[in-house]
Amino acid sequence: MDLGIAGKRALICAGSKGLGLGCAQALAAAGVDLVLNARGQDALEEAAQALRRDHAVQVTPVAADITTEAGRAAVLAAAGTVDILVTNAGGPPPGLWSEWEREDFIRALDANMLTPIALMKALLPGMIGRGWGRVVNITSQSVKAPIAQLGLSNAARSGLTGYVAGTARQVAPHGVTINNLLPGIHDTDRAAALDAGVMQAEGISREEARARRAASIPARRYGTAAEFGAACAFLCSVHAGFIVGQNILLDGGATNTTL
Ligand code: NAP
């Protein structure tokens, strides 16, 4: 399917690895020029080079912490005109409800709620002015069904979800859509880190931790960044203009809900 977005320009936050990189690869395959962000310069340059080589698109890497005001300013200055925004950042650490202090919540809110909101506030006016735009926020399945040890994530991402529900309907008249993609377990560094926590807590091997988690998913496997990226690229396509303010689970059926 021709996604109809060749020649558009996308800003992909936190995109040198994992789900963000999956989105970058799928958008580049659709002919979209990229502004690619992550903190670590080496992995970012490597990803940018591979994307240019494989897809012959322009890729502008910007090494910065997207969760800081200075980082966002650097990314936005380098980005210029942006038609497609994919927001993403590392997730908050796991823990216990009784241990989290105000500062822990402030960090999680900054990274996973207020950063995407700031980026949307900066870029939506340009999209509205041009009469076309796409925003995809990478959130989590924890928005639909809480994961107890990820309470910081549950809280911050739910706040973003509420914001998107209202804002998506305010910008839709201008040809701009905002939707959220909710990953379940995907085979990335983040999943490996969570598996490592289970290995340590339960004294089991990596293979066992992984097999146990895969067994809990109806699809009986972890998702891939390529599958995730393909869904993102479709939401950014010309065909998805009537999908507004949705929260789309990509979790192999793990979240046991009817709707
Ligand atoms: P990942 O494989 O660890 O990749 C994270 C990417 O984000 C890397 O490119 C990393 O590069 C970049 N990054 C992290 N913090 C950043 C920051 N402050 N500023 C700029 N770039 C940053 O993670 P992932 O699995 O793709 O997860 C992406 C998001 O989805 C996370 O919020 C995660 O919690 C959520 N999620 C993932 C899963 C899963 O199973 N994978 C499930 C549910 C939710 P640098 O470290 O160099 O900055």
CSV table of C-alpha atoms and ligand atoms in Angstrom, one decimal:
chain,number,residue,atom,x,y,z
A,1,MET,CA,0.0,0.0,0.0
A,2,ASP,CA,1.3,3.5,-0.9
A,3,LEU,CA,1.0,5.4,2.4
A,4,GLY,CA,0.9,8.7,0.5
A,5,ILE,CA,3.4,10.5,2.7
A,6,ALA,CA,6.6,10.4,0.6
A,7,GLY,CA,8.4,13.8,1.0
A,8,LYS,CA,6.8,14.6,4.4
A,9,ARG,CA,9.1,15.4,7.3
A,10,ALA,CA,8.8,13.5,10.6
A,11,LEU,CA,10.3,14.1,14.1
A,12,ILE,CA,10.9,10.8,15.9
A,13,CYS,CA,11.8,11.2,19.5
A,14,ALA,CA,13.8,8.5,21.3
A,15,GLY,CA,14.4,6.8,18.0
A,16,SER,CA,17.9,5.3,17.9
A,17,LYS,CA,16.7,1.9,19.2
A,18,GLY,CA,13.6,-0.2,20.0
A,19,LEU,CA,10.1,1.0,19.1
A,20,GLY,CA,11.1,4.5,18.1
A,21,LEU,CA,13.6,3.1,15.6
A,22,GLY,CA,10.9,0.7,14.3
A,23,CYS,CA,8.8,3.8,13.6
A,24,ALA,CA,11.7,5.6,12.0
A,25,GLN,CA,12.4,2.6,9.7
A,26,ALA,CA,8.7,2.2,8.6
A,27,LEU,CA,8.4,6.0,7.9
A,28,ALA,CA,11.7,6.1,6.0
A,29,ALA,CA,10.5,3.1,3.9
A,30,ALA,CA,7.4,5.3,3.1
A,31,GLY,CA,9.8,8.0,1.8
A,32,VAL,CA,9.5,10.3,4.8
A,33,ASP,CA,12.5,12.5,5.7
A,34,LEU,CA,13.4,12.2,9.4
A,35,VAL,CA,14.7,14.2,12.3
A,36,LEU,CA,15.9,11.5,14.6
A,37,ASN,CA,16.5,12.1,18.3
A,38,ALA,CA,18.1,10.1,21.2
A,39,ARG,CA,20.6,11.0,23.9
A,40,GLY,CA,23.5,8.7,22.9
A,41,GLN,CA,25.4,10.0,19.9
A,42,ASP,CA,26.9,6.8,18.7
A,43,ALA,CA,23.8,4.7,18.4
A,44,LEU,CA,22.0,7.7,16.9
A,45,GLU,CA,24.6,8.3,14.2
A,46,GLU,CA,24.6,4.5,13.4
A,47,ALA,CA,20.8,4.4,13.1
A,48,ALA,CA,20.8,7.6,10.9
A,49,GLN,CA,23.4,6.2,8.6
A,50,ALA,CA,21.5,2.9,8.2
A,51,LEU,CA,18.2,4.7,7.5
A,52,ARG,CA,19.9,6.9,4.8
A,53,ARG,CA,21.6,3.9,3.2
A,54,ASP,CA,18.5,1.7,3.2
A,55,HIS,CA,15.8,4.2,2.2
A,56,ALA,CA,17.6,7.2,0.5
A,57,VAL,CA,15.8,9.7,2.7
A,58,GLN,CA,17.2,12.7,4.6
A,59,VAL,CA,18.0,12.0,8.2
A,60,THR,CA,19.0,14.7,10.7
A,61,PRO,CA,20.2,13.3,14.0
A,62,VAL,CA,19.9,15.4,17.1
A,63,ALA,CA,21.5,14.0,20.2
A,64,ALA,CA,19.6,15.5,23.2
A,65,ASP,CA,17.6,14.5,26.2
A,66,ILE,CA,14.0,15.1,25.0
A,67,THR,CA,12.7,15.2,28.6
A,68,THR,CA,14.6,18.5,29.3
A,69,GLU,CA,13.6,21.9,28.2
A,70,ALA,CA,17.1,22.5,26.6
A,71,GLY,CA,16.9,19.1,24.8
A,72,ARG,CA,13.5,19.9,23.3
A,73,ALA,CA,14.7,23.4,22.3
A,74,ALA,CA,17.7,21.8,20.4
A,75,VAL,CA,15.5,19.2,18.7
A,76,LEU,CA,12.8,21.7,17.7
A,77,ALA,CA,15.4,24.2,16.4
A,78,ALA,CA,17.0,21.5,14.2
A,79,ALA,CA,13.6,20.1,13.1
A,80,GLY,CA,12.1,23.1,11.4
A,81,THR,CA,8.9,22.3,9.6
A,82,VAL,CA,7.4,19.0,10.9
A,83,ASP,CA,4.4,17.2,9.4
A,84,ILE,CA,4.6,14.0,11.5
A,85,LEU,CA,5.5,13.9,15.2
A,86,VAL,CA,6.2,10.6,17.0
A,87,THR,CA,6.7,11.2,20.7
A,88,ASN,CA,8.6,8.7,22.8
A,89,ALA,CA,11.1,8.6,25.8
A,90,GLY,CA,12.4,6.0,28.1
A,91,GLY,CA,9.8,4.6,30.6
A,92,PRO,CA,9.9,5.2,34.4
A,93,PRO,CA,11.6,2.6,36.5
A,94,PRO,CA,9.6,-0.1,38.2
A,95,GLY,CA,9.0,0.0,42.0
A,96,LEU,CA,6.5,-0.1,44.8
A,97,TRP,CA,3.6,2.4,45.6
A,98,SER,CA,4.9,2.9,49.1
A,99,GLU,CA,8.4,4.0,48.0
A,100,TRP,CA,7.6,6.7,45.4
A,101,GLU,CA,8.1,10.3,46.5
A,102,ARG,CA,6.9,13.5,44.8
A,103,GLU,CA,10.2,13.8,42.9
A,104,ASP,CA,9.7,10.4,41.4
A,105,PHE,CA,6.3,11.4,40.1
A,106,ILE,CA,7.6,14.8,38.8
A,107,ARG,CA,10.3,12.9,36.8
A,108,ALA,CA,7.8,10.5,35.3
A,109,LEU,CA,5.3,13.3,34.5
A,110,ASP,CA,8.1,15.3,32.9
A,111,ALA,CA,9.3,12.5,30.7
A,112,ASN,CA,6.0,10.7,29.8
A,113,MET,CA,3.3,13.4,30.0
A,114,LEU,CA,4.7,16.9,29.9
A,115,THR,CA,7.3,16.3,27.2
A,116,PRO,CA,4.9,15.0,24.6
A,117,ILE,CA,2.5,17.8,25.5
A,118,ALA,CA,5.2,20.4,25.1
A,119,LEU,CA,6.2,19.0,21.7
A,120,MET,CA,2.6,18.9,20.5
A,121,LYS,CA,2.1,22.5,21.7
A,122,ALA,CA,5.2,23.6,19.7
A,123,LEU,CA,4.3,21.7,16.5
A,124,LEU,CA,0.5,21.6,16.2
A,125,PRO,CA,0.2,25.2,15.2
A,126,GLY,CA,2.4,24.6,12.1
A,127,MET,CA,0.4,21.5,11.2
A,128,ILE,CA,-2.9,23.3,11.6
A,129,GLY,CA,-1.6,26.2,9.5
A,130,ARG,CA,-0.7,23.8,6.6
A,131,GLY,CA,-3.9,21.9,7.0
A,132,TRP,CA,-2.3,18.5,7.5
A,133,GLY,CA,-0.5,16.7,10.3
A,134,ARG,CA,0.0,13.5,12.2
A,135,VAL,CA,0.9,12.9,15.9
A,136,VAL,CA,1.5,9.4,17.3
A,137,ASN,CA,2.4,9.1,21.0
A,138,ILE,CA,4.0,5.9,22.1
A,139,THR,CA,2.4,5.2,25.5
A,140,SER,CA,1.8,1.7,27.0
A,141,GLN,CA,-0.7,-1.1,27.6
A,142,SER,CA,-0.6,0.1,31.2
A,143,VAL,CA,-3.0,2.9,30.2
A,144,LYS,CA,-5.7,0.3,29.6
A,145,ALA,CA,-4.8,-2.1,32.4
A,146,PRO,CA,-2.4,-1.1,35.2
A,147,ILE,CA,0.8,-2.9,35.8
A,148,ALA,CA,1.3,-2.7,39.5
A,149,GLN,CA,5.1,-2.3,39.6
A,150,LEU,CA,4.9,0.4,36.9
A,151,GLY,CA,2.8,2.8,38.9
A,152,LEU,CA,4.8,5.8,37.8
A,153,SER,CA,4.1,4.8,34.1
A,154,ASN,CA,0.5,4.1,34.8
A,155,ALA,CA,0.0,7.5,36.3
A,156,ALA,CA,2.0,9.7,33.8
A,157,ARG,CA,0.7,8.0,30.7
A,158,SER,CA,-2.9,8.2,31.8
A,159,GLY,CA,-2.4,11.9,32.2
A,160,LEU,CA,-1.2,12.2,28.6
A,161,THR,CA,-4.1,10.0,27.4
A,162,GLY,CA,-6.6,12.4,29.0
A,163,TYR,CA,-4.9,15.3,27.3
A,164,VAL,CA,-4.9,13.7,23.9
A,165,ALA,CA,-8.6,12.7,24.2
A,166,GLY,CA,-9.6,16.4,24.3
A,167,THR,CA,-6.9,17.9,22.1
A,168,ALA,CA,-7.3,15.4,19.3
A,169,ARG,CA,-10.8,16.6,18.8
A,170,GLN,CA,-9.8,20.2,18.8
A,171,VAL,CA,-7.2,19.8,16.0
A,172,ALA,CA,-9.1,17.3,13.9
A,173,PRO,CA,-11.0,20.0,12.0
A,174,HIS,CA,-7.7,21.2,10.6
A,175,GLY,CA,-6.6,17.9,9.1
A,176,VAL,CA,-4.4,17.0,12.0
A,177,THR,CA,-4.8,13.7,13.8
A,178,ILE,CA,-3.4,12.7,17.2
A,179,ASN,CA,-3.5,9.0,18.3
A,180,ASN,CA,-1.7,6.9,20.9
A,181,LEU,CA,-0.1,3.5,20.3
A,182,LEU,CA,-0.1,1.3,23.4
A,183,PRO,CA,2.7,-1.3,23.2
A,184,GLY,CA,2.5,-4.5,25.2
A,185,ILE,CA,5.7,-6.6,25.5
A,186,HIS,CA,8.0,-6.0,22.6
A,187,ASP,CA,11.5,-7.4,22.0
A,188,THR,CA,13.6,-4.4,22.8
A,189,ASP,CA,16.2,-3.3,25.4
A,190,ARG,CA,13.4,-2.1,27.6
A,191,ALA,CA,11.8,-5.6,27.7
A,192,ALA,CA,15.2,-7.1,28.3
A,193,ALA,CA,15.7,-4.8,31.3
A,194,LEU,CA,12.3,-5.8,32.7
A,195,ASP,CA,13.2,-9.5,32.2
A,196,ALA,CA,16.4,-8.9,34.1
A,197,GLY,CA,14.4,-7.6,37.0
A,198,VAL,CA,12.3,-10.8,37.0
A,199,MET,CA,15.5,-12.9,36.8
A,200,GLN,CA,16.9,-11.3,39.8
A,201,ALA,CA,13.7,-11.2,41.9
A,202,GLU,CA,12.8,-14.9,41.2
A,203,GLY,CA,16.3,-16.4,40.7
A,204,ILE,CA,15.5,-17.7,37.2
A,205,SER,CA,17.4,-17.6,33.9
A,206,ARG,CA,16.8,-15.0,31.2
A,207,GLU,CA,15.3,-17.8,29.0
A,208,GLU,CA,12.8,-18.8,31.7
A,209,ALA,CA,11.8,-15.2,32.5
A,210,ARG,CA,11.2,-14.7,28.8
A,211,ALA,CA,9.3,-17.9,28.3
A,212,ARG,CA,7.1,-17.2,31.2
A,213,ARG,CA,6.2,-13.8,29.9
A,214,ALA,CA,5.6,-15.0,26.3
A,215,ALA,CA,3.3,-17.7,27.7
A,216,SER,CA,1.1,-15.0,29.3
A,217,ILE,CA,0.5,-13.4,25.9
A,218,PRO,CA,-2.2,-15.0,23.7
A,219,ALA,CA,0.1,-14.6,20.6
A,220,ARG,CA,2.7,-16.5,22.7
A,221,ARG,CA,5.6,-14.3,21.7
A,222,TYR,CA,7.0,-10.8,22.1
A,223,GLY,CA,6.1,-8.2,19.5
A,224,THR,CA,8.7,-6.8,17.1
A,225,ALA,CA,9.7,-3.2,16.5
A,226,ALA,CA,9.0,-3.7,12.8
A,227,GLU,CA,5.4,-4.6,13.5
A,228,PHE,CA,5.1,-1.6,15.8
A,229,GLY,CA,6.6,0.7,13.2
A,230,ALA,CA,4.3,-0.5,10.5
A,231,ALA,CA,1.3,0.4,12.7
A,232,CYS,CA,2.8,3.8,13.4
A,233,ALA,CA,3.4,4.5,9.7
A,234,PHE,CA,-0.2,3.5,8.8
A,235,LEU,CA,-1.5,6.0,11.5
A,236,CYS,CA,0.7,8.6,9.9
A,237,SER,CA,-0.5,7.8,6.4
A,238,VAL,CA,-3.1,9.6,4.2
A,239,HIS,CA,-5.4,6.6,4.8
A,240,ALA,CA,-5.7,7.2,8.5
A,241,GLY,CA,-7.2,10.7,8.5
A,242,PHE,CA,-10.5,9.5,10.1
A,243,ILE,CA,-8.7,7.8,13.0
A,244,VAL,CA,-8.9,10.5,15.7
A,245,GLY,CA,-8.0,10.4,19.4
A,246,GLN,CA,-7.7,6.6,19.6
A,247,ASN,CA,-5.7,4.4,21.9
A,248,ILE,CA,-4.5,1.4,19.9
A,249,LEU,CA,-3.2,-1.7,21.7
A,250,LEU,CA,-0.4,-3.6,20.1
A,251,ASP,CA,0.0,-6.4,22.7
A,252,GLY,CA,-0.6,-9.8,21.1
A,253,GLY,CA,-4.0,-9.9,23.0
A,254,ALA,CA,-2.4,-9.6,26.4
A,255,THR,CA,-4.9,-7.0,27.7
A,256,ASN,CA,-8.0,-9.0,28.4
A,257,THR,CA,-10.7,-6.5,27.5
A,258,THR,CA,-13.7,-6.6,25.2
A,259,LEU,CA,-13.2,-3.0,24.0
B,1,NAP,P1,14.4,1.0,24.3
B,1,NAP,O1,14.5,-0.2,23.4
B,1,NAP,O2,15.1,1.0,25.6
B,1,NAP,O3,14.8,2.3,23.4
B,1,NAP,C1,14.6,3.5,24.0
B,1,NAP,C2,15.1,4.6,23.0
B,1,NAP,O4,14.8,5.8,23.5
B,1,NAP,C3,16.6,4.6,22.7
B,1,NAP,O5,16.8,5.0,21.4
B,1,NAP,C4,17.1,5.6,23.7
B,1,NAP,O6,18.3,6.1,23.3
B,1,NAP,C5,16.0,6.6,23.6
B,1,NAP,N1,15.8,7.5,24.8
B,1,NAP,C6,15.5,7.0,26.1
B,1,NAP,N2,15.4,8.1,26.9
B,1,NAP,C7,15.5,9.2,26.1
B,1,NAP,C8,15.5,10.6,26.4
B,1,NAP,N3,15.3,11.0,27.6
B,1,NAP,N4,15.7,11.5,25.4
B,1,NAP,C9,15.9,11.0,24.1
B,1,NAP,N5,15.9,9.7,23.8
B,1,NAP,C10,15.8,8.8,24.8
B,1,NAP,O7,12.8,1.2,24.7
B,1,NAP,P2,11.5,0.7,23.9
B,1,NAP,O8,11.2,-0.7,24.3
B,1,NAP,O9,11.6,1.1,22.5
B,1,NAP,O10,10.4,1.6,24.7
B,1,NAP,C11,10.0,2.8,24.2
B,1,NAP,C12,8.8,3.3,25.1
B,1,NAP,O11,7.8,2.3,25.0
B,1,NAP,C13,9.3,3.4,26.5
B,1,NAP,O12,8.6,4.5,27.1
B,1,NAP,C14,8.7,2.2,27.2
B,1,NAP,O13,8.5,2.3,28.5
B,1,NAP,C15,7.4,2.0,26.4
B,1,NAP,N6,7.0,0.6,26.4
B,1,NAP,C16,7.8,-0.4,25.9
B,1,NAP,C17,7.4,-1.7,26.0
B,1,NAP,C18,8.2,-2.9,25.5
B,1,NAP,O14,7.9,-4.0,25.7
B,1,NAP,N7,9.3,-2.6,24.8
B,1,NAP,C19,6.1,-2.0,26.5
B,1,NAP,C20,5.3,-1.0,27.0
B,1,NAP,C21,5.8,0.3,26.9
B,1,NAP,P3,19.3,6.8,24.4
B,1,NAP,O15,19.4,5.9,25.6
B,1,NAP,O16,20.6,6.9,23.7
B,1,NAP,O17,18.8,8.1,24.7
